[in-house]
PDB file of C-alpha atoms and ligand atoms in Angstrom:
ATOM      1  CA  MET A   1    -130.467 132.127 163.484  1.00  0.00           C
ATOM      2  CA  SER A   2    -126.759 129.974 163.726  1.00  0.00           C
ATOM      3  CA  PRO A   3    -125.979 127.474 160.947  1.00  0.00           C
ATOM      4  CA  VAL A   4    -126.049 124.317 161.903  1.00  0.00           C
ATOM      5  CA  VAL A   5    -122.546 122.680 161.239  1.00  0.00           C
ATOM      6  CA  THR A   6    -121.995 119.518 159.530  1.00  0.00           C
ATOM      7  CA  ARG A   7    -118.923 117.944 159.316  1.00  0.00           C
ATOM      8  CA  THR A   8    -118.906 114.706 156.974  1.00  0.00           C
ATOM      9  CA  PRO A   9    -120.895 113.982 153.664  1.00  0.00           C
ATOM     10  CA  GLU A  10    -123.367 112.364 154.815  1.00  0.00           C
ATOM     11  CA  GLU A  11    -124.039 114.872 157.320  1.00  0.00           C
ATOM     12  CA  LEU A  12    -124.473 117.478 154.625  1.00  0.00           C
ATOM     13  CA  ARG A  13    -126.424 115.177 152.534  1.00  0.00           C
ATOM     14  CA  ALA A  14    -129.321 115.146 155.663  1.00  0.00           C
ATOM     15  CA  ALA A  15    -129.087 118.545 156.419  1.00  0.00           C
ATOM     16  CA  LEU A  16    -130.375 119.486 153.318  1.00  0.00           C
ATOM     17  CA  ALA A  17    -132.555 117.060 153.146  1.00  0.00           C
ATOM     18  CA  GLY A  18    -134.356 119.575 155.399  1.00  0.00           C
ATOM     19  CA  LEU A  19    -133.861 122.397 152.344  1.00  0.00           C
ATOM     20  CA  ASP A  20    -136.553 123.438 150.341  1.00  0.00           C
ATOM     21  CA  GLY A  21    -136.302 126.198 147.202  1.00  0.00           C
ATOM     22  CA  THR A  22    -132.984 127.269 145.594  1.00  0.00           C
ATOM     23  CA  VAL A  23    -129.215 126.523 147.576  1.00  0.00           C
ATOM     24  CA  GLY A  24    -126.927 129.217 146.454  1.00  0.00           C
ATOM     25  CA  LEU A  25    -123.031 127.716 148.137  1.00  0.00           C
ATOM     26  CA  VAL A  26    -120.081 129.561 149.342  1.00  0.00           C
ATOM     27  CA  PRO A  27    -116.864 127.909 149.818  1.00  0.00           C
ATOM     28  CA  THR A  28    -114.446 129.609 151.438  1.00  0.00           C
ATOM     29  CA  MET A  29    -111.428 128.115 153.510  1.00  0.00           C
ATOM     30  CA  GLY A  30    -112.302 129.849 156.417  1.00  0.00           C
ATOM     31  CA  ALA A  31    -110.680 132.334 158.437  1.00  0.00           C
ATOM     32  CA  LEU A  32    -113.664 134.747 157.304  1.00  0.00           C
ATOM     33  CA  HIS A  33    -114.093 138.367 157.168  1.00  0.00           C
ATOM     34  CA  SER A  34    -115.909 141.287 155.145  1.00  0.00           C
ATOM     35  CA  GLY A  35    -115.435 139.649 151.618  1.00  0.00           C
ATOM     36  CA  HIS A  36    -117.079 136.508 152.771  1.00  0.00           C
ATOM     37  CA  ALA A  37    -119.418 138.392 153.968  1.00  0.00           C
ATOM     38  CA  SER A  38    -120.128 140.104 151.057  1.00  0.00           C
ATOM     39  CA  LEU A  39    -120.573 136.435 149.138  1.00  0.00           C
ATOM     40  CA  VAL A  40    -123.423 135.351 151.834  1.00  0.00           C
ATOM     41  CA  ALA A  41    -124.879 138.652 151.994  1.00  0.00           C
ATOM     42  CA  LYS A  42    -125.414 138.198 148.096  1.00  0.00           C
ATOM     43  CA  ALA A  43    -126.027 134.241 147.935  1.00  0.00           C
ATOM     44  CA  ALA A  44    -129.198 135.049 150.742  1.00  0.00           C
ATOM     45  CA  GLU A  45    -130.425 137.454 148.412  1.00  0.00           C
ATOM     46  CA  GLU A  46    -130.330 135.486 145.585  1.00  0.00           C
ATOM     47  CA  ASN A  47    -131.345 131.795 147.264  1.00  0.00           C
ATOM     48  CA  ASP A  48    -133.847 129.890 149.636  1.00  0.00           C
ATOM     49  CA  HIS A  49    -131.133 128.968 151.749  1.00  0.00           C
ATOM     50  CA  VAL A  50    -126.767 129.065 151.723  1.00  0.00           C
ATOM     51  CA  VAL A  51    -124.353 127.194 152.543  1.00  0.00           C
ATOM     52  CA  VAL A  52    -120.595 127.951 153.580  1.00  0.00           C
ATOM     53  CA  SER A  53    -118.216 125.443 152.733  1.00  0.00           C
ATOM     54  CA  VAL A  54    -115.678 126.257 155.496  1.00  0.00           C
ATOM     55  CA  PHE A  55    -112.373 123.729 154.590  1.00  0.00           C
ATOM     56  CA  VAL A  56    -108.662 124.618 153.486  1.00  0.00           C
ATOM     57  CA  ASN A  57    -108.319 122.543 151.213  1.00  0.00           C
ATOM     58  CA  PRO A  58    -104.608 120.169 151.507  1.00  0.00           C
ATOM     59  CA  LEU A  59    -104.807 119.862 147.371  1.00  0.00           C
ATOM     60  CA  GLN A  60    -104.144 124.077 146.258  1.00  0.00           C
ATOM     61  CA  PHE A  61    -101.046 123.695 148.534  1.00  0.00           C
ATOM     62  CA  THR A  62     -98.016 123.698 146.948  1.00  0.00           C
ATOM     63  CA  ASP A  63     -97.616 119.472 148.071  1.00  0.00           C
ATOM     64  CA  LEU A  64    -100.891 118.914 148.201  1.00  0.00           C
ATOM     65  CA  GLY A  65    -100.811 120.490 152.042  1.00  0.00           C
ATOM     66  CA  ASP A  66     -97.338 118.898 153.109  1.00  0.00           C
ATOM     67  CA  CYS A  67     -95.715 122.820 153.370  1.00  0.00           C
ATOM     68  CA  ASP A  68     -95.887 125.561 155.509  1.00  0.00           C
ATOM     69  CA  ASP A  69     -98.494 128.175 153.664  1.00  0.00           C
ATOM     70  CA  TYR A  70    -100.678 125.069 154.850  1.00  0.00           C
ATOM     71  CA  ARG A  71     -99.743 124.606 158.256  1.00  0.00           C
ATOM     72  CA  ASP A  72    -100.031 128.349 158.794  1.00  0.00           C
ATOM     73  CA  TYR A  73    -103.352 128.920 157.291  1.00  0.00           C
ATOM     74  CA  PRO A  74    -105.950 130.445 160.000  1.00  0.00           C
ATOM     75  CA  HIS A  75    -107.875 127.756 160.932  1.00  0.00           C
ATOM     76  CA  ASP A  76    -110.930 128.275 163.607  1.00  0.00           C
ATOM     77  CA  VAL A  77    -113.803 126.677 162.562  1.00  0.00           C
ATOM     78  CA  ASP A  78    -115.772 127.942 166.525  1.00  0.00           C
ATOM     79  CA  LYS A  79    -114.987 131.534 165.008  1.00  0.00           C
ATOM     80  CA  ASP A  80    -115.943 130.870 161.793  1.00  0.00           C
ATOM     81  CA  VAL A  81    -119.134 129.977 163.011  1.00  0.00           C
ATOM     82  CA  ALA A  82    -120.029 132.489 164.848  1.00  0.00           C
ATOM     83  CA  PHE A  83    -119.176 134.870 163.135  1.00  0.00           C
ATOM     84  CA  LEU A  84    -121.051 133.576 160.116  1.00  0.00           C
ATOM     85  CA  SER A  85    -124.687 133.581 162.075  1.00  0.00           C
ATOM     86  CA  ASP A  86    -127.304 135.839 162.306  1.00  0.00           C
ATOM     87  CA  LYS A  87    -125.844 136.298 158.389  1.00  0.00           C
ATOM     88  CA  GLY A  88    -128.812 134.486 157.064  1.00  0.00           C
ATOM     89  CA  VAL A  89    -126.644 131.009 156.509  1.00  0.00           C
ATOM     90  CA  ASP A  90    -128.530 127.371 156.813  1.00  0.00           C
ATOM     91  CA  VAL A  91    -125.700 125.111 156.793  1.00  0.00           C
ATOM     92  CA  VAL A  92    -122.490 125.165 158.128  1.00  0.00           C
ATOM     93  CA  PHE A  93    -119.569 122.499 155.571  1.00  0.00           C
ATOM     94  CA  ALA A  94    -116.684 121.823 157.696  1.00  0.00           C
ATOM     95  CA  PRO A  95    -114.906 119.461 156.906  1.00  0.00           C
ATOM     96  CA  GLU A  96    -111.332 117.115 158.297  1.00  0.00           C
ATOM     97  CA  ALA A  97    -109.090 116.288 155.140  1.00  0.00           C
ATOM     98  CA  GLU A  98    -110.007 112.530 156.414  1.00  0.00           C
ATOM     99  CA  ALA A  99    -113.717 113.432 155.416  1.00  0.00           C
ATOM    100  CA  MET A 100    -113.405 115.199 152.194  1.00  0.00           C
ATOM    101  CA  TYR A 101    -110.741 112.583 150.911  1.00  0.00           C
ATOM    102  CA  PRO A 102    -110.792 109.523 152.470  1.00  0.00           C
ATOM    103  CA  GLN A 103    -108.762 107.344 150.583  1.00  0.00           C
ATOM    104  CA  GLY A 104    -105.675 109.928 150.930  1.00  0.00           C
ATOM    105  CA  VAL A 105    -104.548 112.126 147.498  1.00  0.00           C
ATOM    106  CA  PRO A 106    -107.294 111.363 145.004  1.00  0.00           C
ATOM    107  CA  GLU A 107    -106.706 109.482 141.853  1.00  0.00           C
ATOM    108  CA  VAL A 108    -108.687 111.556 139.926  1.00  0.00           C
ATOM    109  CA  TRP A 109    -108.366 114.495 139.273  1.00  0.00           C
ATOM    110  CA  VAL A 110    -109.916 117.405 137.170  1.00  0.00           C
ATOM    111  CA  ARG A 111    -107.363 119.600 135.447  1.00  0.00           C
ATOM    112  CA  THR A 112    -107.190 123.110 134.442  1.00  0.00           C
ATOM    113  CA  GLY A 113    -104.942 123.339 131.842  1.00  0.00           C
ATOM    114  CA  ARG A 114    -103.238 126.014 129.890  1.00  0.00           C
ATOM    115  CA  MET A 115    -105.624 128.896 132.304  1.00  0.00           C
ATOM    116  CA  GLY A 116    -104.416 127.333 135.248  1.00  0.00           C
ATOM    117  CA  GLU A 117    -100.518 126.996 133.986  1.00  0.00           C
ATOM    118  CA  VAL A 118    -100.218 131.059 133.382  1.00  0.00           C
ATOM    119  CA  LEU A 119     -99.731 134.079 136.086  1.00  0.00           C
ATOM    120  CA  GLU A 120    -101.020 132.279 139.508  1.00  0.00           C
ATOM    121  CA  GLY A 121    -100.386 128.844 138.704  1.00  0.00           C
ATOM    122  CA  ALA A 122     -96.467 129.712 137.325  1.00  0.00           C
ATOM    123  CA  TRP A 123     -95.870 130.224 140.715  1.00  0.00           C
ATOM    124  CA  ARG A 124     -98.172 127.841 142.254  1.00  0.00           C
ATOM    125  CA  PRO A 125     -97.609 124.746 139.910  1.00  0.00           C
ATOM    126  CA  GLY A 126    -100.250 122.627 140.322  1.00  0.00           C
ATOM    127  CA  HIS A 127    -102.691 125.207 142.777  1.00  0.00           C
ATOM    128  CA  PHE A 128    -106.011 125.415 139.973  1.00  0.00           C
ATOM    129  CA  ASP A 129    -106.504 121.433 139.623  1.00  0.00           C
ATOM    130  CA  GLY A 130    -107.081 121.080 142.872  1.00  0.00           C
ATOM    131  CA  VAL A 131    -109.304 124.329 143.306  1.00  0.00           C
ATOM    132  CA  ALA A 132    -111.100 122.346 140.289  1.00  0.00           C
ATOM    133  CA  THR A 133    -111.156 119.398 142.132  1.00  0.00           C
ATOM    134  CA  VAL A 134    -112.088 120.560 145.116  1.00  0.00           C
ATOM    135  CA  VAL A 135    -115.110 123.001 144.130  1.00  0.00           C
ATOM    136  CA  THR A 136    -116.102 120.119 141.573  1.00  0.00           C
ATOM    137  CA  LYS A 137    -116.240 118.195 144.649  1.00  0.00           C
ATOM    138  CA  LEU A 138    -118.740 121.146 146.268  1.00  0.00           C
ATOM    139  CA  LEU A 139    -120.903 121.588 143.550  1.00  0.00           C
ATOM    140  CA  SER A 140    -120.849 117.333 143.730  1.00  0.00           C
ATOM    141  CA  LEU A 141    -122.125 117.460 147.232  1.00  0.00           C
ATOM    142  CA  VAL A 142    -124.282 120.441 147.959  1.00  0.00           C
ATOM    143  CA  ARG A 143    -125.707 120.849 144.082  1.00  0.00           C
ATOM    144  CA  PRO A 144    -126.826 124.609 144.535  1.00  0.00           C
ATOM    145  CA  ALA A 145    -128.595 126.586 141.826  1.00  0.00           C
ATOM    146  CA  ARG A 146    -125.333 129.361 142.402  1.00  0.00           C
ATOM    147  CA  VAL A 147    -122.211 129.473 144.034  1.00  0.00           C
ATOM    148  CA  TYR A 148    -120.406 132.474 144.637  1.00  0.00           C
ATOM    149  CA  PHE A 149    -116.712 133.810 143.936  1.00  0.00           C
ATOM    150  CA  GLY A 150    -115.391 136.763 144.869  1.00  0.00           C
ATOM    151  CA  GLN A 151    -113.575 138.787 142.206  1.00  0.00           C
ATOM    152  CA  LYS A 152    -110.230 139.127 143.892  1.00  0.00           C
ATOM    153  CA  ASP A 153    -109.313 135.958 142.666  1.00  0.00           C
ATOM    154  CA  ALA A 154    -109.832 136.945 139.034  1.00  0.00           C
ATOM    155  CA  GLN A 155    -108.080 133.657 138.127  1.00  0.00           C
ATOM    156  CA  GLN A 156    -110.044 131.513 140.390  1.00  0.00           C
ATOM    157  CA  LEU A 157    -113.521 133.128 139.704  1.00  0.00           C
ATOM    158  CA  MET A 158    -113.072 132.552 135.165  1.00  0.00           C
ATOM    159  CA  ILE A 159    -111.503 128.765 135.886  1.00  0.00           C
ATOM    160  CA  VAL A 160    -114.238 127.554 137.336  1.00  0.00           C
ATOM    161  CA  ARG A 161    -116.471 129.219 134.994  1.00  0.00           C
ATOM    162  CA  ARG A 162    -114.905 128.114 132.110  1.00  0.00           C
ATOM    163  CA  MET A 163    -114.655 124.293 133.944  1.00  0.00           C
ATOM    164  CA  VAL A 164    -118.567 125.090 134.855  1.00  0.00           C
ATOM    165  CA  SER A 165    -119.697 125.400 131.254  1.00  0.00           C
ATOM    166  CA  ASP A 166    -117.207 123.179 129.830  1.00  0.00           C
ATOM    167  CA  LEU A 167    -118.061 119.583 131.890  1.00  0.00           C
ATOM    168  CA  ASN A 168    -122.058 121.367 132.283  1.00  0.00           C
ATOM    169  CA  LEU A 169    -121.708 120.901 136.034  1.00  0.00           C
ATOM    170  CA  GLY A 170    -125.257 122.660 136.327  1.00  0.00           C
ATOM    171  CA  PRO A 171    -125.246 126.036 138.262  1.00  0.00           C
ATOM    172  CA  GLU A 172    -124.962 129.729 138.217  1.00  0.00           C
ATOM    173  CA  VAL A 173    -121.486 131.169 138.853  1.00  0.00           C
ATOM    174  CA  ARG A 174    -121.762 134.564 140.494  1.00  0.00           C
ATOM    175  CA  ALA A 175    -118.969 136.596 140.568  1.00  0.00           C
ATOM    176  CA  VAL A 176    -119.015 139.468 143.984  1.00  0.00           C
ATOM    177  CA  PRO A 177    -116.815 142.730 143.461  1.00  0.00           C
ATOM    178  CA  ILE A 178    -113.307 143.193 145.883  1.00  0.00           C
ATOM    179  CA  VAL A 179    -113.321 144.448 149.504  1.00  0.00           C
ATOM    180  CA  ARG A 180    -111.700 146.692 150.927  1.00  0.00           C
ATOM    181  CA  ALA A 181    -110.092 148.205 153.668  1.00  0.00           C
ATOM    182  CA  ALA A 182    -110.069 151.787 154.790  1.00  0.00           C
ATOM    183  CA  ASP A 183    -106.693 151.938 153.467  1.00  0.00           C
ATOM    184  CA  GLY A 184    -106.703 150.198 149.916  1.00  0.00           C
ATOM    185  CA  LEU A 185    -105.872 146.621 151.071  1.00  0.00           C
ATOM    186  CA  ALA A 186    -108.245 143.862 149.418  1.00  0.00           C
ATOM    187  CA  GLU A 187    -109.749 141.776 152.033  1.00  0.00           C
ATOM    188  CA  SER A 188    -107.948 138.809 152.421  1.00  0.00           C
ATOM    189  CA  SER A 189    -107.674 135.998 154.825  1.00  0.00           C
ATOM    190  CA  ARG A 190    -103.943 136.601 154.652  1.00  0.00           C
ATOM    191  CA  ASN A 191    -103.681 139.802 156.028  1.00  0.00           C
ATOM    192  CA  GLN A 192    -104.032 139.194 159.149  1.00  0.00           C
ATOM    193  CA  HIS A 193     -99.856 138.201 158.870  1.00  0.00           C
ATOM    194  CA  LEU A 194     -99.156 141.476 158.204  1.00  0.00           C
ATOM    195  CA  SER A 195     -97.926 143.417 160.617  1.00  0.00           C
ATOM    196  CA  PRO A 196     -98.686 147.631 159.874  1.00  0.00           C
ATOM    197  CA  GLU A 197     -95.229 147.914 158.647  1.00  0.00           C
ATOM    198  CA  ALA A 198     -96.020 145.092 156.000  1.00  0.00           C
ATOM    199  CA  ARG A 199     -99.598 145.936 155.960  1.00  0.00           C
ATOM    200  CA  SER A 200     -98.063 149.245 154.990  1.00  0.00           C
ATOM    201  CA  ARG A 201     -96.101 148.221 152.777  1.00  0.00           C
ATOM    202  CA  ALA A 202     -98.370 146.119 150.719  1.00  0.00           C
ATOM    203  CA  LEU A 203    -100.100 148.649 149.622  1.00  0.00           C
ATOM    204  CA  ALA A 204     -97.934 149.628 146.765  1.00  0.00           C
ATOM    205  CA  LEU A 205    -100.088 146.432 144.936  1.00  0.00           C
ATOM    206  CA  PRO A 206    -103.651 148.621 144.999  1.00  0.00           C
ATOM    207  CA  ARG A 207    -101.812 151.828 144.000  1.00  0.00           C
ATOM    208  CA  ALA A 208    -100.056 149.786 141.169  1.00  0.00           C
ATOM    209  CA  LEU A 209    -102.543 148.692 140.324  1.00  0.00           C
ATOM    210  CA  ALA A 210    -104.994 152.046 140.277  1.00  0.00           C
ATOM    211  CA  ALA A 211    -101.881 154.504 138.489  1.00  0.00           C
ATOM    212  CA  ILE A 212    -102.380 151.741 135.882  1.00  0.00           C
ATOM    213  CA  ALA A 213    -105.856 151.955 135.583  1.00  0.00           C
ATOM    214  CA  ASP A 214    -105.557 156.158 135.254  1.00  0.00           C
ATOM    215  CA  GLY A 215    -102.854 155.650 132.563  1.00  0.00           C
ATOM    216  CA  THR A 216     -99.343 154.758 133.699  1.00  0.00           C
ATOM    217  CA  ASP A 217     -98.118 152.628 131.879  1.00  0.00           C
ATOM    218  CA  LEU A 218     -97.219 148.490 133.008  1.00  0.00           C
ATOM    219  CA  GLU A 219     -94.033 148.625 132.098  1.00  0.00           C
ATOM    220  CA  THR A 220     -93.467 151.972 134.407  1.00  0.00           C
ATOM    221  CA  ALA A 221     -95.530 150.716 136.888  1.00  0.00           C
ATOM    222  CA  ARG A 222     -94.436 147.306 137.265  1.00  0.00           C
ATOM    223  CA  ALA A 223     -90.982 149.234 137.889  1.00  0.00           C
ATOM    224  CA  GLU A 224     -92.130 150.982 140.489  1.00  0.00           C
ATOM    225  CA  LEU A 225     -93.830 147.575 142.357  1.00  0.00           C
ATOM    226  CA  ALA A 226     -90.777 146.413 141.754  1.00  0.00           C
ATOM    227  CA  ALA A 227     -88.627 149.009 143.501  1.00  0.00           C
ATOM    228  CA  ALA A 228     -91.442 149.230 146.374  1.00  0.00           C
ATOM    229  CA  GLU A 229     -89.765 149.978 149.757  1.00  0.00           C
ATOM    230  CA  GLY A 230     -89.887 145.917 151.593  1.00  0.00           C
ATOM    231  CA  VAL A 231     -91.473 144.119 148.332  1.00  0.00           C
ATOM    232  CA  GLU A 232     -91.522 141.115 146.093  1.00  0.00           C
ATOM    233  CA  LEU A 233     -92.795 141.371 142.988  1.00  0.00           C
ATOM    234  CA  ASP A 234     -94.007 138.003 141.592  1.00  0.00           C
ATOM    235  CA  TYR A 235     -95.415 139.665 138.433  1.00  0.00           C
ATOM    236  CA  LEU A 236     -97.990 142.438 137.656  1.00  0.00           C
ATOM    237  CA  GLU A 237     -99.689 141.893 133.866  1.00  0.00           C
ATOM    238  CA  ILE A 238    -102.371 143.319 132.230  1.00  0.00           C
ATOM    239  CA  VAL A 239    -104.555 139.891 130.969  1.00  0.00           C
ATOM    240  CA  ASP A 240    -107.379 139.193 128.551  1.00  0.00           C
ATOM    241  CA  PRO A 241    -110.046 138.458 131.256  1.00  0.00           C
ATOM    242  CA  ALA A 242    -112.088 135.512 128.828  1.00  0.00           C
ATOM    243  CA  THR A 243    -107.945 133.523 128.336  1.00  0.00           C
ATOM    244  CA  PHE A 244    -105.549 135.409 131.395  1.00  0.00           C
ATOM    245  CA  THR A 245    -103.513 135.910 128.309  1.00  0.00           C
ATOM    246  CA  ALA A 246    -100.960 139.129 128.319  1.00  0.00           C
ATOM    247  CA  ASP A 247    -102.412 141.668 126.500  1.00  0.00           C
ATOM    248  CA  PRO A 248    -101.725 145.606 126.127  1.00  0.00           C
ATOM    249  CA  GLU A 249    -104.981 146.417 125.828  1.00  0.00           C
ATOM    250  CA  GLY A 250    -106.819 144.007 127.650  1.00  0.00           C
ATOM    251  CA  THR A 251    -109.190 145.311 130.540  1.00  0.00           C
ATOM    252  CA  LEU A 252    -108.186 143.412 133.918  1.00  0.00           C
ATOM    253  CA  ALA A 253    -104.637 144.814 135.467  1.00  0.00           C
ATOM    254  CA  LEU A 254    -103.247 141.986 138.121  1.00  0.00           C
ATOM    255  CA  GLY A 255    -100.387 141.011 139.929  1.00  0.00           C
ATOM    256  CA  ALA A 256     -98.914 139.316 142.905  1.00  0.00           C
ATOM    257  CA  ILE A 257     -96.604 140.549 145.284  1.00  0.00           C
ATOM    258  CA  ARG A 258     -95.112 139.224 148.928  1.00  0.00           C
ATOM    259  CA  VAL A 259     -94.086 141.585 151.842  1.00  0.00           C
ATOM    260  CA  GLY A 260     -92.749 140.161 155.217  1.00  0.00           C
ATOM    261  CA  GLY A 261     -93.050 136.298 153.732  1.00  0.00           C
ATOM    262  CA  THR A 262     -96.812 136.855 153.159  1.00  0.00           C
ATOM    263  CA  ARG A 263     -97.818 137.178 148.693  1.00  0.00           C
ATOM    264  CA  LEU A 264    -100.918 139.229 148.093  1.00  0.00           C
ATOM    265  CA  ILE A 265    -102.532 138.883 145.226  1.00  0.00           C
ATOM    266  CA  ASP A 266    -105.207 142.241 143.777  1.00  0.00           C
ATOM    267  CA  ASN A 267    -106.357 143.602 140.850  1.00  0.00           C
ATOM    268  CA  ARG A 268    -107.956 145.458 139.003  1.00  0.00           C
ATOM    269  CA  LEU A 269    -110.659 145.666 135.637  1.00  0.00           C
ATOM    270  CA  LEU A 270    -110.037 148.939 133.628  1.00  0.00           C
ATOM    271  CA  GLY A 271    -111.804 151.093 131.499  1.00  0.00           C
TER     272      GLY A 271
HETATM  273  O1  LIG B   1    -110.600 130.254 147.251  1.00  0.00           O
HETATM  274  C1  LIG B   1    -110.986 129.504 147.674  1.00  0.00           C
HETATM  275  O2  LIG B   1    -111.176 130.535 149.233  1.00  0.00           O
HETATM  276  C2  LIG B   1    -110.591 129.132 147.750  1.00  0.00           C
HETATM  277  O3  LIG B   1    -109.699 128.789 146.991  1.00  0.00           O
HETATM  278  C3  LIG B   1    -111.266 127.805 147.719  1.00  0.00           C
HETATM  279  C4  LIG B   1    -112.653 127.934 146.600  1.00  0.00           C
HETATM  280  C5  LIG B   1    -112.438 127.648 148.591  1.00  0.00           C
HETATM  281  C6  LIG B   1    -110.961 125.844 147.374  1.00  0.00           C
HETATM  282  O4  LIG B   1    -111.093 125.681 148.266  1.00  0.00           O
END
């Protein structure tokens, strides 16, 4: 079955009106891979219907989309729709920025506070406010029973959970484990920018997280990762996953590196 593709909120509402029963929403920015397939599979298992949004949200990029990271973000909706056929998806919502933000950059945003300012938020100021704002819009448009996020973006997942609870937005937030390729790299849309050499260098990050899980102390793992060839380390931390405060006794190790111009994040639950 091929999903119905909708491009505007009005088309989306018309498609949703024809669905009876629970809806699971999988928000994505496209460039779909096996990590997304696992979110879709979980949503199809737990709901009567599945909606996947494919939208490269300018608000969550530095300079609100006026940057190379936004322009270079892989974008091929036809390929994504083909990827989703026969995966139990009823509706794809793939708007252009003008359909999502007809008045341009919104005046009113969701503000994520301290949790959105640390770690990823410190490296990408405003990023989580952009995520929270678009996720709120998507929840308001789709009104799903459940919404699905990957554990790979652990800070995003925690912020969305907190936002849904703080603002009584309604859906159950479901987390789906990280999908790793055979070499151990966490699946990410950005992996397609990696040359074979950069990819093998990027494996230093999952290795550092595995070493921490095996008992290597944080300082040693951080020093080894910082010294890895071709790797620029942004951060490697152990945090309390409920607050994202650095905590040597915490149960989540997470890190971000840049390899050959591509920024990658990964994490691992400890214990
Ligand atoms: O994780 C992503 O792909 C994005 O941050 C999301 C949740 C789809 C919001 O644009």
